[in-house]
Amino acid sequence: MISDVLASAKEKMTQSIEVAKDDFQTVSAGRANPALFQRLNVEYYGSPTPLVQLASFQQPDARTLVITPFDKTALKDIERAIVAAPHLGVSPSNDGNIVRVVMPELTEDRRKDYVKIVKDKAEQARVAVRNVRRQAMTDLEKLKGEVGDDEISRAEKELEGNTKQAIDGIDEALKKKESELLEV
């Protein structure tokens, strides 16, 4: 039973790290990348729909991304969603068939803003890991009558080690993304 609690907690912590890394990819480093639009939702026929389900992406050069909608009636909605996305900071152009997005050169201030966004995403991931730890500790407390105190104590130490490892993984990904953003 203790091993089930620990395995579940470790899996959830690993998922938190992966989500954080995916979130970091949605922040631009000055290059056009379809991953920037991965989490962007478009209001399509009254319901939020992921942009990746509505269009295909092509990258003709390092800073340009061409978005071709599968349904031409969604063109204005796609354009509106891109303009409204705070993490992109771009103004798309629409020629009636495609949406062309040119990523601007990053200024020092914009780079610092992106670093703040990434740090916020990292903190959200750390909070998620701590919430997993808290839930696992609660589950271990419930087992006190059925299992010895020594076993629970060992499990809590292992849980703390897993938590530290997960937070270190998030911090490592944050440092990598931060250096990528500040690189000129």
CSV table of N, CA and C in Angstrom, one decimal, residues 9 46 136:
chain,number,residue,atom,x,y,z
A,9,ALA,N,2.5,9.1,-6.5
A,9,ALA,CA,3.1,10.4,-6.2
A,9,ALA,C,4.2,10.7,-7.2
A,46,GLY,N,-18.4,28.9,-31.4
A,46,GLY,CA,-18.9,29.0,-30.0
A,46,GLY,C,-18.2,28.2,-29.0
A,136,ALA,N,0.1,12.9,-0.9
A,136,ALA,CA,0.7,11.6,-0.6
A,136,ALA,C,0.9,11.5,0.9
